[in-house]
PDB file of C-alpha atoms in Angstrom:
ATOM      1  CA  MET A   1      -9.533  63.557 -57.357  1.00 39.00           C
ATOM      2  CA  LEU A   2     -11.563  60.680 -55.972  1.00 43.00           C
ATOM      3  CA  PRO A   3     -10.356  59.571 -52.522  1.00 41.00           C
ATOM      4  CA  GLY A   4      -9.449  55.921 -52.217  1.00 42.00           C
ATOM      5  CA  ARG A   5      -6.649  53.434 -51.899  1.00 37.00           C
ATOM      6  CA  HIS A   6      -5.556  53.523 -55.516  1.00 40.00           C
ATOM      7  CA  PRO A   7      -4.439  56.482 -57.636  1.00 43.00           C
ATOM      8  CA  PHE A   8      -6.714  57.279 -60.552  1.00 46.00           C
ATOM      9  CA  ARG A   9      -5.964  59.259 -63.687  1.00 52.00           C
ATOM     10  CA  GLN A  10      -7.183  62.851 -63.795  1.00 66.00           C
ATOM     11  CA  SER A  11     -10.959  62.942 -63.824  1.00 80.00           C
ATOM     12  CA  MET A  12     -12.908  65.217 -66.149  1.00 92.00           C
ATOM     13  CA  LYS A  13     -15.953  67.406 -65.694  1.00 95.00           C
ATOM     14  CA  LEU A  14     -18.895  65.756 -67.411  1.00 97.00           C
ATOM     15  CA  ASP A  15     -21.750  67.498 -69.184  1.00 97.00           C
ATOM     16  CA  ALA A  16     -24.707  67.617 -66.808  1.00 97.00           C
ATOM     17  CA  VAL A  17     -28.403  68.473 -66.966  1.00 97.00           C
ATOM     18  CA  THR A  18     -30.358  68.895 -63.732  1.00 98.00           C
ATOM     19  CA  ILE A  19     -34.150  68.796 -63.372  1.00 98.00           C
ATOM     20  CA  GLY A  20     -36.550  68.601 -60.440  1.00 97.00           C
ATOM     21  CA  HIS A  21     -36.155  69.230 -56.721  1.00 96.00           C
ATOM     22  CA  GLY A  22     -35.661  66.963 -53.736  1.00 96.00           C
ATOM     23  CA  PRO A  23     -33.106  64.352 -52.728  1.00 97.00           C
ATOM     24  CA  PRO A  24     -30.566  63.926 -55.531  1.00 98.00           C
ATOM     25  CA  VAL A  25     -30.333  60.972 -57.882  1.00 98.00           C
ATOM     26  CA  CYS A  26     -27.815  60.716 -60.737  1.00 98.00           C
ATOM     27  CA  LEU A  27     -28.564  58.797 -63.943  1.00 98.00           C
ATOM     28  CA  LEU A  28     -25.839  57.139 -66.049  1.00 98.00           C
ATOM     29  CA  HIS A  29     -26.439  55.846 -69.584  1.00 98.00           C
ATOM     30  CA  GLY A  30     -24.968  52.854 -71.395  1.00 97.00           C
ATOM     31  CA  LEU A  31     -22.355  52.312 -74.114  1.00 97.00           C
ATOM     32  CA  PHE A  32     -22.872  54.405 -77.281  1.00 97.00           C
ATOM     33  CA  GLY A  33     -25.677  56.234 -75.468  1.00 97.00           C
ATOM     34  CA  ARG A  34     -26.146  59.632 -73.873  1.00 97.00           C
ATOM     35  CA  ALA A  35     -28.015  61.180 -70.978  1.00 97.00           C
ATOM     36  CA  ARG A  36     -31.170  61.896 -72.955  1.00 95.00           C
ATOM     37  CA  ASN A  37     -31.705  58.131 -73.417  1.00 96.00           C
ATOM     38  CA  LEU A  38     -32.854  58.154 -69.776  1.00 97.00           C
ATOM     39  CA  ALA A  39     -35.176  61.146 -70.175  1.00 96.00           C
ATOM     40  CA  GLY A  40     -38.287  59.063 -69.455  1.00 96.00           C
ATOM     41  CA  ILE A  41     -37.204  57.789 -66.041  1.00 97.00           C
ATOM     42  CA  ALA A  42     -35.683  61.225 -65.338  1.00 98.00           C
ATOM     43  CA  ALA A  43     -39.037  62.933 -65.899  1.00 97.00           C
ATOM     44  CA  THR A  44     -40.771  60.515 -63.536  1.00 97.00           C
ATOM     45  CA  LEU A  45     -38.182  60.872 -60.785  1.00 98.00           C
ATOM     46  CA  ALA A  46     -38.071  64.670 -61.135  1.00 98.00           C
ATOM     47  CA  ALA A  47     -41.482  64.866 -59.477  1.00 97.00           C
ATOM     48  CA  THR A  48     -39.830  63.933 -56.171  1.00 96.00           C
ATOM     49  CA  HIS A  49     -36.060  64.225 -56.742  1.00 98.00           C
ATOM     50  CA  ARG A  50     -33.340  66.475 -58.018  1.00 98.00           C
ATOM     51  CA  VAL A  51     -32.273  64.443 -61.048  1.00 98.00           C
ATOM     52  CA  VAL A  52     -28.787  64.857 -62.504  1.00 98.00           C
ATOM     53  CA  LEU A  53     -28.266  63.373 -65.966  1.00 98.00           C
ATOM     54  CA  LEU A  54     -24.642  62.952 -67.009  1.00 98.00           C
ATOM     55  CA  ASP A  55     -23.022  62.204 -70.340  1.00 98.00           C
ATOM     56  CA  LEU A  56     -20.161  59.823 -69.555  1.00 98.00           C
ATOM     57  CA  ARG A  57     -16.711  60.518 -71.019  1.00 98.00           C
ATOM     58  CA  ASN A  58     -16.475  60.092 -74.795  1.00 98.00           C
ATOM     59  CA  HIS A  59     -20.263  60.231 -75.013  1.00 98.00           C
ATOM     60  CA  GLY A  60     -22.836  62.948 -75.647  1.00 96.00           C
ATOM     61  CA  ALA A  61     -21.576  66.464 -74.909  1.00 96.00           C
ATOM     62  CA  SER A  62     -18.852  65.403 -72.465  1.00 97.00           C
ATOM     63  CA  PRO A  63     -15.144  65.702 -73.329  1.00 96.00           C
ATOM     64  CA  HIS A  64     -13.246  63.000 -75.176  1.00 96.00           C
ATOM     65  CA  GLN A  65     -10.232  61.401 -73.537  1.00 94.00           C
ATOM     66  CA  ALA A  66      -8.395  58.099 -73.729  1.00 93.00           C
ATOM     67  CA  GLY A  67      -8.958  55.623 -70.933  1.00 91.00           C
ATOM     68  CA  MET A  68     -12.371  54.310 -69.898  1.00 94.00           C
ATOM     69  CA  ALA A  69     -11.510  52.098 -66.941  1.00 94.00           C
ATOM     70  CA  TYR A  70     -14.441  52.063 -64.561  1.00 95.00           C
ATOM     71  CA  ALA A  71     -12.405  53.602 -61.740  1.00 93.00           C
ATOM     72  CA  ASP A  72     -11.709  56.608 -63.990  1.00 94.00           C
ATOM     73  CA  GLN A  73     -15.334  56.903 -65.045  1.00 96.00           C
ATOM     74  CA  ALA A  74     -16.455  56.669 -61.411  1.00 96.00           C
ATOM     75  CA  ALA A  75     -14.030  59.499 -60.570  1.00 95.00           C
ATOM     76  CA  ASP A  76     -15.561  61.573 -63.384  1.00 97.00           C
ATOM     77  CA  VAL A  77     -19.038  61.065 -61.967  1.00 98.00           C
ATOM     78  CA  LEU A  78     -18.249  61.704 -58.308  1.00 97.00           C
ATOM     79  CA  ASP A  79     -16.073  64.727 -58.984  1.00 96.00           C
ATOM     80  CA  THR A  80     -18.677  66.217 -61.341  1.00 97.00           C
ATOM     81  CA  LEU A  81     -21.384  65.711 -58.722  1.00 98.00           C
ATOM     82  CA  ALA A  82     -19.205  67.351 -56.067  1.00 96.00           C
ATOM     83  CA  GLY A  83     -18.757  70.318 -58.396  1.00 96.00           C
ATOM     84  CA  LEU A  84     -22.549  70.567 -58.672  1.00 97.00           C
ATOM     85  CA  GLY A  85     -22.864  70.681 -54.893  1.00 97.00           C
ATOM     86  CA  VAL A  86     -23.993  67.055 -54.609  1.00 97.00           C
ATOM     87  CA  PRO A  87     -21.686  65.410 -52.052  1.00 95.00           C
ATOM     88  CA  ALA A  88     -23.807  62.251 -51.884  1.00 96.00           C
ATOM     89  CA  CYS A  89     -26.753  60.899 -53.842  1.00 97.00           C
ATOM     90  CA  ALA A  90     -28.466  57.834 -55.248  1.00 98.00           C
ATOM     91  CA  LEU A  91     -26.957  56.441 -58.457  1.00 98.00           C
ATOM     92  CA  LEU A  92     -28.885  54.742 -61.264  1.00 98.00           C
ATOM     93  CA  GLY A  93     -26.913  53.260 -64.132  1.00 98.00           C
ATOM     94  CA  HIS A  94     -27.908  51.251 -67.189  1.00 98.00           C
ATOM     95  CA  SER A  95     -25.517  48.705 -68.731  1.00 97.00           C
ATOM     96  CA  MET A  96     -22.067  50.361 -68.904  1.00 98.00           C
ATOM     97  CA  GLY A  97     -23.462  53.119 -66.702  1.00 98.00           C
ATOM     98  CA  GLY A  98     -24.473  50.428 -64.224  1.00 98.00           C
ATOM     99  CA  LYS A  99     -20.867  49.279 -63.987  1.00 98.00           C
ATOM    100  CA  VAL A 100     -19.782  52.885 -63.446  1.00 98.00           C
ATOM    101  CA  ALA A 101     -22.389  53.232 -60.682  1.00 98.00           C
ATOM    102  CA  MET A 102     -21.309  49.958 -59.060  1.00 98.00           C
ATOM    103  CA  THR A 103     -17.673  51.048 -59.101  1.00 97.00           C
ATOM    104  CA  ALA A 104     -18.504  54.440 -57.609  1.00 97.00           C
ATOM    105  CA  SER A 105     -20.406  52.787 -54.773  1.00 97.00           C
ATOM    106  CA  LEU A 106     -17.495  50.425 -54.088  1.00 96.00           C
ATOM    107  CA  VAL A 107     -14.758  53.066 -54.060  1.00 94.00           C
ATOM    108  CA  ALA A 108     -16.749  55.774 -52.240  1.00 95.00           C
ATOM    109  CA  PRO A 109     -19.692  54.150 -50.426  1.00 96.00           C
ATOM    110  CA  ASN A 110     -20.270  57.240 -48.291  1.00 96.00           C
ATOM    111  CA  ARG A 111     -21.013  59.186 -51.476  1.00 97.00           C
ATOM    112  CA  VAL A 112     -23.761  56.803 -52.657  1.00 98.00           C
ATOM    113  CA  SER A 113     -27.008  56.799 -50.666  1.00 97.00           C
ATOM    114  CA  ALA A 114     -28.632  54.072 -52.791  1.00 98.00           C
ATOM    115  CA  LEU A 115     -27.734  52.115 -55.908  1.00 98.00           C
ATOM    116  CA  VAL A 116     -29.897  51.058 -58.858  1.00 98.00           C
ATOM    117  CA  VAL A 117     -28.275  48.914 -61.560  1.00 98.00           C
ATOM    118  CA  ALA A 118     -30.271  48.294 -64.745  1.00 98.00           C
ATOM    119  CA  ASP A 119     -29.638  45.053 -66.662  1.00 98.00           C
ATOM    120  CA  ILE A 120     -25.968  44.486 -65.930  1.00 98.00           C
ATOM    121  CA  ALA A 121     -24.037  42.470 -63.344  1.00 97.00           C
ATOM    122  CA  PRO A 122     -20.536  42.699 -61.841  1.00 96.00           C
ATOM    123  CA  ARG A 123     -18.981  40.331 -64.358  1.00 95.00           C
ATOM    124  CA  ALA A 124     -17.149  40.335 -67.686  1.00 94.00           C
ATOM    125  CA  TYR A 125     -19.159  40.080 -70.888  1.00 92.00           C
ATOM    126  CA  SER A 126     -18.438  39.066 -74.455  1.00 85.00           C
ATOM    127  CA  HIS A 127     -20.794  40.815 -76.837  1.00 82.00           C
ATOM    128  CA  ASP A 128     -20.627  42.147 -80.390  1.00 85.00           C
ATOM    129  CA  ASN A 129     -19.418  45.623 -79.435  1.00 93.00           C
ATOM    130  CA  VAL A 130     -16.126  45.147 -81.313  1.00 93.00           C
ATOM    131  CA  THR A 131     -18.056  44.378 -84.506  1.00 94.00           C
ATOM    132  CA  VAL A 132     -20.270  47.408 -83.934  1.00 95.00           C
ATOM    133  CA  ALA A 133     -17.321  49.721 -83.280  1.00 96.00           C
ATOM    134  CA  GLU A 134     -15.518  48.470 -86.403  1.00 96.00           C
ATOM    135  CA  ALA A 135     -18.641  49.078 -88.475  1.00 96.00           C
ATOM    136  CA  LEU A 136     -18.963  52.628 -87.151  1.00 97.00           C
ATOM    137  CA  ARG A 137     -15.280  53.370 -87.756  1.00 96.00           C
ATOM    138  CA  GLY A 138     -15.563  51.940 -91.270  1.00 96.00           C
ATOM    139  CA  LEU A 139     -18.454  54.194 -92.272  1.00 96.00           C
ATOM    140  CA  GLU A 140     -17.346  56.599 -95.011  1.00 94.00           C
ATOM    141  CA  LEU A 141     -17.977  60.088 -93.653  1.00 96.00           C
ATOM    142  CA  ARG A 142     -18.183  61.948 -96.938  1.00 94.00           C
ATOM    143  CA  PRO A 143     -19.801  65.407 -97.265  1.00 94.00           C
ATOM    144  CA  GLY A 144     -23.551  65.210 -97.621  1.00 91.00           C
ATOM    145  CA  LEU A 145     -23.871  61.784 -95.996  1.00 94.00           C
ATOM    146  CA  ASP A 146     -27.503  61.317 -94.990  1.00 95.00           C
ATOM    147  CA  ARG A 147     -29.114  59.081 -92.398  1.00 96.00           C
ATOM    148  CA  ARG A 148     -30.661  56.692 -94.919  1.00 96.00           C
ATOM    149  CA  THR A 149     -27.295  56.027 -96.607  1.00 96.00           C
ATOM    150  CA  ALA A 150     -25.518  55.591 -93.279  1.00 97.00           C
ATOM    151  CA  ASP A 151     -28.233  53.244 -92.044  1.00 97.00           C
ATOM    152  CA  ALA A 152     -27.946  51.073 -95.165  1.00 97.00           C
ATOM    153  CA  ALA A 153     -24.146  50.941 -94.847  1.00 96.00           C
ATOM    154  CA  LEU A 154     -24.373  49.716 -91.246  1.00 97.00           C
ATOM    155  CA  ALA A 155     -27.106  47.143 -91.897  1.00 97.00           C
ATOM    156  CA  PRO A 156     -24.835  44.168 -92.755  1.00 95.00           C
ATOM    157  CA  ALA A 157     -22.940  44.463 -89.458  1.00 94.00           C
ATOM    158  CA  VAL A 158     -25.864  45.736 -87.361  1.00 95.00           C
ATOM    159  CA  PRO A 159     -29.022  44.039 -88.653  1.00 95.00           C
ATOM    160  CA  ASP A 160     -31.364  45.410 -85.954  1.00 94.00           C
ATOM    161  CA  SER A 161     -32.882  48.673 -87.233  1.00 95.00           C
ATOM    162  CA  GLY A 162     -33.559  49.909 -83.710  1.00 93.00           C
ATOM    163  CA  VAL A 163     -29.927  49.434 -82.711  1.00 94.00           C
ATOM    164  CA  ARG A 164     -28.803  51.253 -85.880  1.00 96.00           C
ATOM    165  CA  ALA A 165     -31.074  54.184 -85.041  1.00 96.00           C
ATOM    166  CA  PHE A 166     -29.634  54.222 -81.511  1.00 96.00           C
ATOM    167  CA  LEU A 167     -26.063  54.250 -82.839  1.00 97.00           C
ATOM    168  CA  LEU A 168     -26.722  56.887 -85.493  1.00 97.00           C
ATOM    169  CA  GLN A 169     -27.854  59.386 -82.871  1.00 96.00           C
ATOM    170  CA  ASN A 170     -24.104  59.870 -82.387  1.00 97.00           C
ATOM    171  CA  LEU A 171     -23.415  60.915 -85.968  1.00 97.00           C
ATOM    172  CA  GLN A 172     -23.511  64.553 -87.039  1.00 96.00           C
ATOM    173  CA  PHE A 173     -24.881  64.709 -90.572  1.00 95.00           C
ATOM    174  CA  GLY A 174     -24.513  67.561 -93.062  1.00 89.00           C
ATOM    175  CA  PRO A 175     -21.644  69.068 -95.038  1.00 91.00           C
ATOM    176  CA  ASP A 176     -19.066  67.898 -92.474  1.00 92.00           C
ATOM    177  CA  PRO A 177     -20.303  64.558 -91.074  1.00 95.00           C
ATOM    178  CA  HIS A 178     -18.459  63.382 -87.975  1.00 96.00           C
ATOM    179  CA  TRP A 179     -18.923  61.254 -84.903  1.00 97.00           C
ATOM    180  CA  LYS A 180     -19.941  63.262 -81.839  1.00 96.00           C
ATOM    181  CA  ILE A 181     -18.602  60.506 -79.586  1.00 97.00           C
ATOM    182  CA  GLY A 182     -14.952  59.650 -78.931  1.00 97.00           C
ATOM    183  CA  LEU A 183     -15.289  56.603 -81.149  1.00 98.00           C
ATOM    184  CA  ASP A 184     -11.603  55.718 -81.360  1.00 97.00           C
ATOM    185  CA  HIS A 185     -11.201  55.998 -77.574  1.00 97.00           C
ATOM    186  CA  ILE A 186     -14.282  53.825 -77.040  1.00 97.00           C
ATOM    187  CA  ALA A 187     -13.108  51.187 -79.521  1.00 97.00           C
ATOM    188  CA  THR A 188      -9.689  50.991 -77.876  1.00 96.00           C
ATOM    189  CA  ALA A 189     -11.245  50.684 -74.423  1.00 96.00           C
ATOM    190  CA  LEU A 190     -13.757  47.920 -75.249  1.00 96.00           C
ATOM    191  CA  PRO A 191     -11.810  45.215 -73.338  1.00 94.00           C
ATOM    192  CA  HIS A 192     -12.136  47.381 -70.205  1.00 93.00           C
ATOM    193  CA  ILE A 193     -15.764  48.285 -70.916  1.00 96.00           C
ATOM    194  CA  GLU A 194     -16.846  44.673 -71.429  1.00 95.00           C
ATOM    195  CA  GLY A 195     -14.682  43.487 -68.544  1.00 95.00           C
ATOM    196  CA  TRP A 196     -14.994  43.875 -64.802  1.00 94.00           C
ATOM    197  CA  ALA A 197     -12.285  44.417 -62.202  1.00 88.00           C
ATOM    198  CA  LEU A 198     -12.727  45.236 -58.527  1.00 85.00           C
ATOM    199  CA  PRO A 199     -11.088  48.494 -57.407  1.00 77.00           C
ATOM    200  CA  TRP A 200      -9.536  46.421 -54.608  1.00 80.00           C
ATOM    201  CA  PRO A 201     -10.198  42.876 -53.348  1.00 81.00           C
ATOM    202  CA  ALA A 202     -12.112  43.803 -50.201  1.00 83.00           C
ATOM    203  CA  ALA A 203     -14.425  46.318 -51.886  1.00 90.00           C
ATOM    204  CA  ARG A 204     -18.068  46.116 -50.775  1.00 94.00           C
ATOM    205  CA  TYR A 205     -21.100  48.399 -50.705  1.00 97.00           C
ATOM    206  CA  ASP A 206     -23.403  47.861 -47.729  1.00 97.00           C
ATOM    207  CA  GLY A 207     -26.029  50.398 -48.720  1.00 97.00           C
ATOM    208  CA  PRO A 208     -29.420  49.676 -50.298  1.00 98.00           C
ATOM    209  CA  ALA A 209     -29.109  48.281 -53.823  1.00 98.00           C
ATOM    210  CA  LEU A 210     -31.599  47.251 -56.492  1.00 98.00           C
ATOM    211  CA  PHE A 211     -30.666  45.271 -59.597  1.00 98.00           C
ATOM    212  CA  VAL A 212     -33.350  45.374 -62.290  1.00 98.00           C
ATOM    213  CA  ALA A 213     -33.101  42.823 -65.099  1.00 97.00           C
ATOM    214  CA  GLY A 214     -35.089  42.379 -68.290  1.00 97.00           C
ATOM    215  CA  ALA A 215     -36.745  38.972 -68.535  1.00 96.00           C
ATOM    216  CA  LEU A 216     -35.919  38.856 -72.258  1.00 96.00           C
ATOM    217  CA  SER A 217     -32.283  39.838 -71.731  1.00 96.00           C
ATOM    218  CA  ASP A 218     -29.329  37.550 -71.031  1.00 94.00           C
ATOM    219  CA  TYR A 219     -27.225  40.183 -69.255  1.00 95.00           C
ATOM    220  CA  VAL A 220     -28.191  39.116 -65.717  1.00 95.00           C
ATOM    221  CA  PRO A 221     -28.527  35.312 -65.678  1.00 90.00           C
ATOM    222  CA  PRO A 222     -29.835  33.647 -62.489  1.00 86.00           C
ATOM    223  CA  ASP A 223     -26.326  32.598 -61.427  1.00 88.00           C
ATOM    224  CA  SER A 224     -25.315  36.268 -61.162  1.00 92.00           C
ATOM    225  CA  LEU A 225     -27.072  36.779 -57.833  1.00 93.00           C
ATOM    226  CA  GLY A 226     -24.259  35.239 -55.812  1.00 93.00           C
ATOM    227  CA  ALA A 227     -21.658  37.540 -57.378  1.00 94.00           C
ATOM    228  CA  ILE A 228     -23.961  40.521 -56.880  1.00 97.00           C
ATOM    229  CA  ARG A 229     -24.567  39.857 -53.190  1.00 96.00           C
ATOM    230  CA  ALA A 230     -20.881  39.202 -52.526  1.00 95.00           C
ATOM    231  CA  LEU A 231     -20.283  42.878 -53.330  1.00 97.00           C
ATOM    232  CA  PHE A 232     -23.711  44.304 -52.525  1.00 98.00           C
ATOM    233  CA  PRO A 233     -25.050  42.286 -49.561  1.00 97.00           C
ATOM    234  CA  ARG A 234     -28.341  44.211 -49.376  1.00 97.00           C
ATOM    235  CA  ALA A 235     -29.078  43.843 -53.086  1.00 97.00           C
ATOM    236  CA  ALA A 236     -32.551  42.917 -54.277  1.00 96.00           C
ATOM    237  CA  LEU A 237     -33.150  41.593 -57.793  1.00 96.00           C
ATOM    238  CA  HIS A 238     -36.278  42.563 -59.707  1.00 96.00           C
ATOM    239  CA  VAL A 239     -37.022  41.043 -63.116  1.00 96.00           C
ATOM    240  CA  LEU A 240     -39.232  43.006 -65.501  1.00 96.00           C
ATOM    241  CA  PRO A 241     -41.458  40.804 -67.705  1.00 95.00           C
ATOM    242  CA  GLN A 242     -41.507  41.560 -71.434  1.00 95.00           C
ATOM    243  CA  ALA A 243     -38.389  43.709 -71.169  1.00 97.00           C
ATOM    244  CA  GLY A 244     -35.067  43.245 -72.918  1.00 95.00           C
ATOM    245  CA  HIS A 245     -31.742  44.946 -72.299  1.00 95.00           C
ATOM    246  CA  TRP A 246     -33.214  48.423 -72.882  1.00 95.00           C
ATOM    247  CA  LEU A 247     -35.747  47.782 -70.151  1.00 95.00           C
ATOM    248  CA  HIS A 248     -36.332  51.495 -69.459  1.00 95.00           C
ATOM    249  CA  ALA A 249     -37.547  51.819 -73.070  1.00 95.00           C
ATOM    250  CA  ASP A 250     -39.333  48.445 -73.284  1.00 95.00           C
ATOM    251  CA  GLN A 251     -41.280  48.794 -70.027  1.00 97.00           C
ATOM    252  CA  PRO A 252     -40.932  52.455 -68.983  1.00 97.00           C
ATOM    253  CA  ALA A 253     -43.858  52.574 -66.554  1.00 97.00           C
ATOM    254  CA  ALA A 254     -42.932  49.329 -64.785  1.00 97.00           C
ATOM    255  CA  PHE A 255     -39.271  50.337 -64.612  1.00 98.00           C
ATOM    256  CA  ALA A 256     -40.104  53.765 -63.214  1.00 97.00           C
ATOM    257  CA  ALA A 257     -42.478  52.260 -60.655  1.00 97.00           C
ATOM    258  CA  CYS A 258     -39.975  49.777 -59.232  1.00 97.00           C
ATOM    259  CA  VAL A 259     -37.200  52.398 -59.116  1.00 98.00           C
ATOM    260  CA  SER A 260     -39.442  54.973 -57.437  1.00 97.00           C
ATOM    261  CA  GLN A 261     -40.623  52.461 -54.841  1.00 97.00           C
ATOM    262  CA  PHE A 262     -37.057  51.389 -54.102  1.00 98.00           C
ATOM    263  CA  LEU A 263     -35.766  54.944 -53.700  1.00 97.00           C
ATOM    264  CA  ALA A 264     -38.679  55.838 -51.415  1.00 96.00           C
ATOM    265  CA  ALA A 265     -38.045  52.759 -49.263  1.00 95.00           C
ATOM    266  CA  ALA A 266     -34.303  53.456 -49.137  1.00 94.00           C
ATOM    267  CA  ALA A 267     -34.935  57.048 -48.043  1.00 90.00           C
ATOM    268  CA  ALA A 268     -37.394  55.928 -45.363  1.00 86.00           C
ATOM    269  CA  ASP A 269     -34.927  53.340 -44.086  1.00 77.00           C
ATOM    270  CA  SER A 270     -32.155  55.930 -43.953  1.00 65.00           C
ATOM    271  CA  ALA A 271     -34.407  58.352 -42.043  1.00 60.00           C
ATOM    272  CA  SER A 272     -35.366  55.603 -39.587  1.00 53.00           C
ATOM    273  CA  ILE A 273     -31.710  54.719 -38.971  1.00 56.00           C
ATOM    274  CA  GLY A 274     -30.912  58.401 -38.453  1.00 50.00           C
ATOM    275  CA  ALA A 275     -33.747  58.820 -35.977  1.00 47.00           C
ATOM    276  CA  ARG A 276     -32.639  55.786 -33.950  1.00 51.00           C
ATOM    277  CA  ALA A 277     -29.065  57.118 -33.896  1.00 49.00           C
ATOM    278  CA  HIS A 278     -30.296  60.259 -32.176  1.00 45.00           C
TER     279      HIS A 278
END
């Protein structure tokens, strides 16, 4: 169980894929996503890092379980990493995964060597996830359902074809169509997922932190910087031009470059501090 001041529910072992060699960095995907959504940045970082890609609970190949409070998801991540022999590492999270990464750094700062948060801030949001979840739950999963039919059925509630394709990656087609995600658990937990609550009032992460926002996204408005630095005093904010919420897909090279530069600088700073201490 994750050490800290508050008891957490039992954590679960998450599905993990590890590539590359070097200092470890763990990548966390967003809502309705899975680890492979971050394959591009993972491939870049694997040239210099041991990259651990995790499917968060109720997503991808990880187990399904009720309860998606960020403290529980952070416990999943940190306990899974410990089981992989990774006592401390850098964390990179996109959207919901960014909130999981932030929470992990706040409850166990000694376990997080550096923090990268992609297009999310420590605040509550009100988006259309309830509408999306209702549309997914309302899809008739009859034998033989094909992607084209499912896509057409979702179109009225989810007009963006790219978003529909993203969502339908979670549907197993064929003679026994079913959702591969814990859809009911996710739908029930949406108030927690869209919300934000500190693990305790005095929580703070003093390590190196980078917040990357998409210039075309409204997830990290300019007035978020104060709230970010109240919890992450060393945070830098980098805005990617011509990138929306899925900035790692919209501007993959620019996103990879800024993350790689930040991780290299954070490692150099840590080595310098260690040398001065001795």
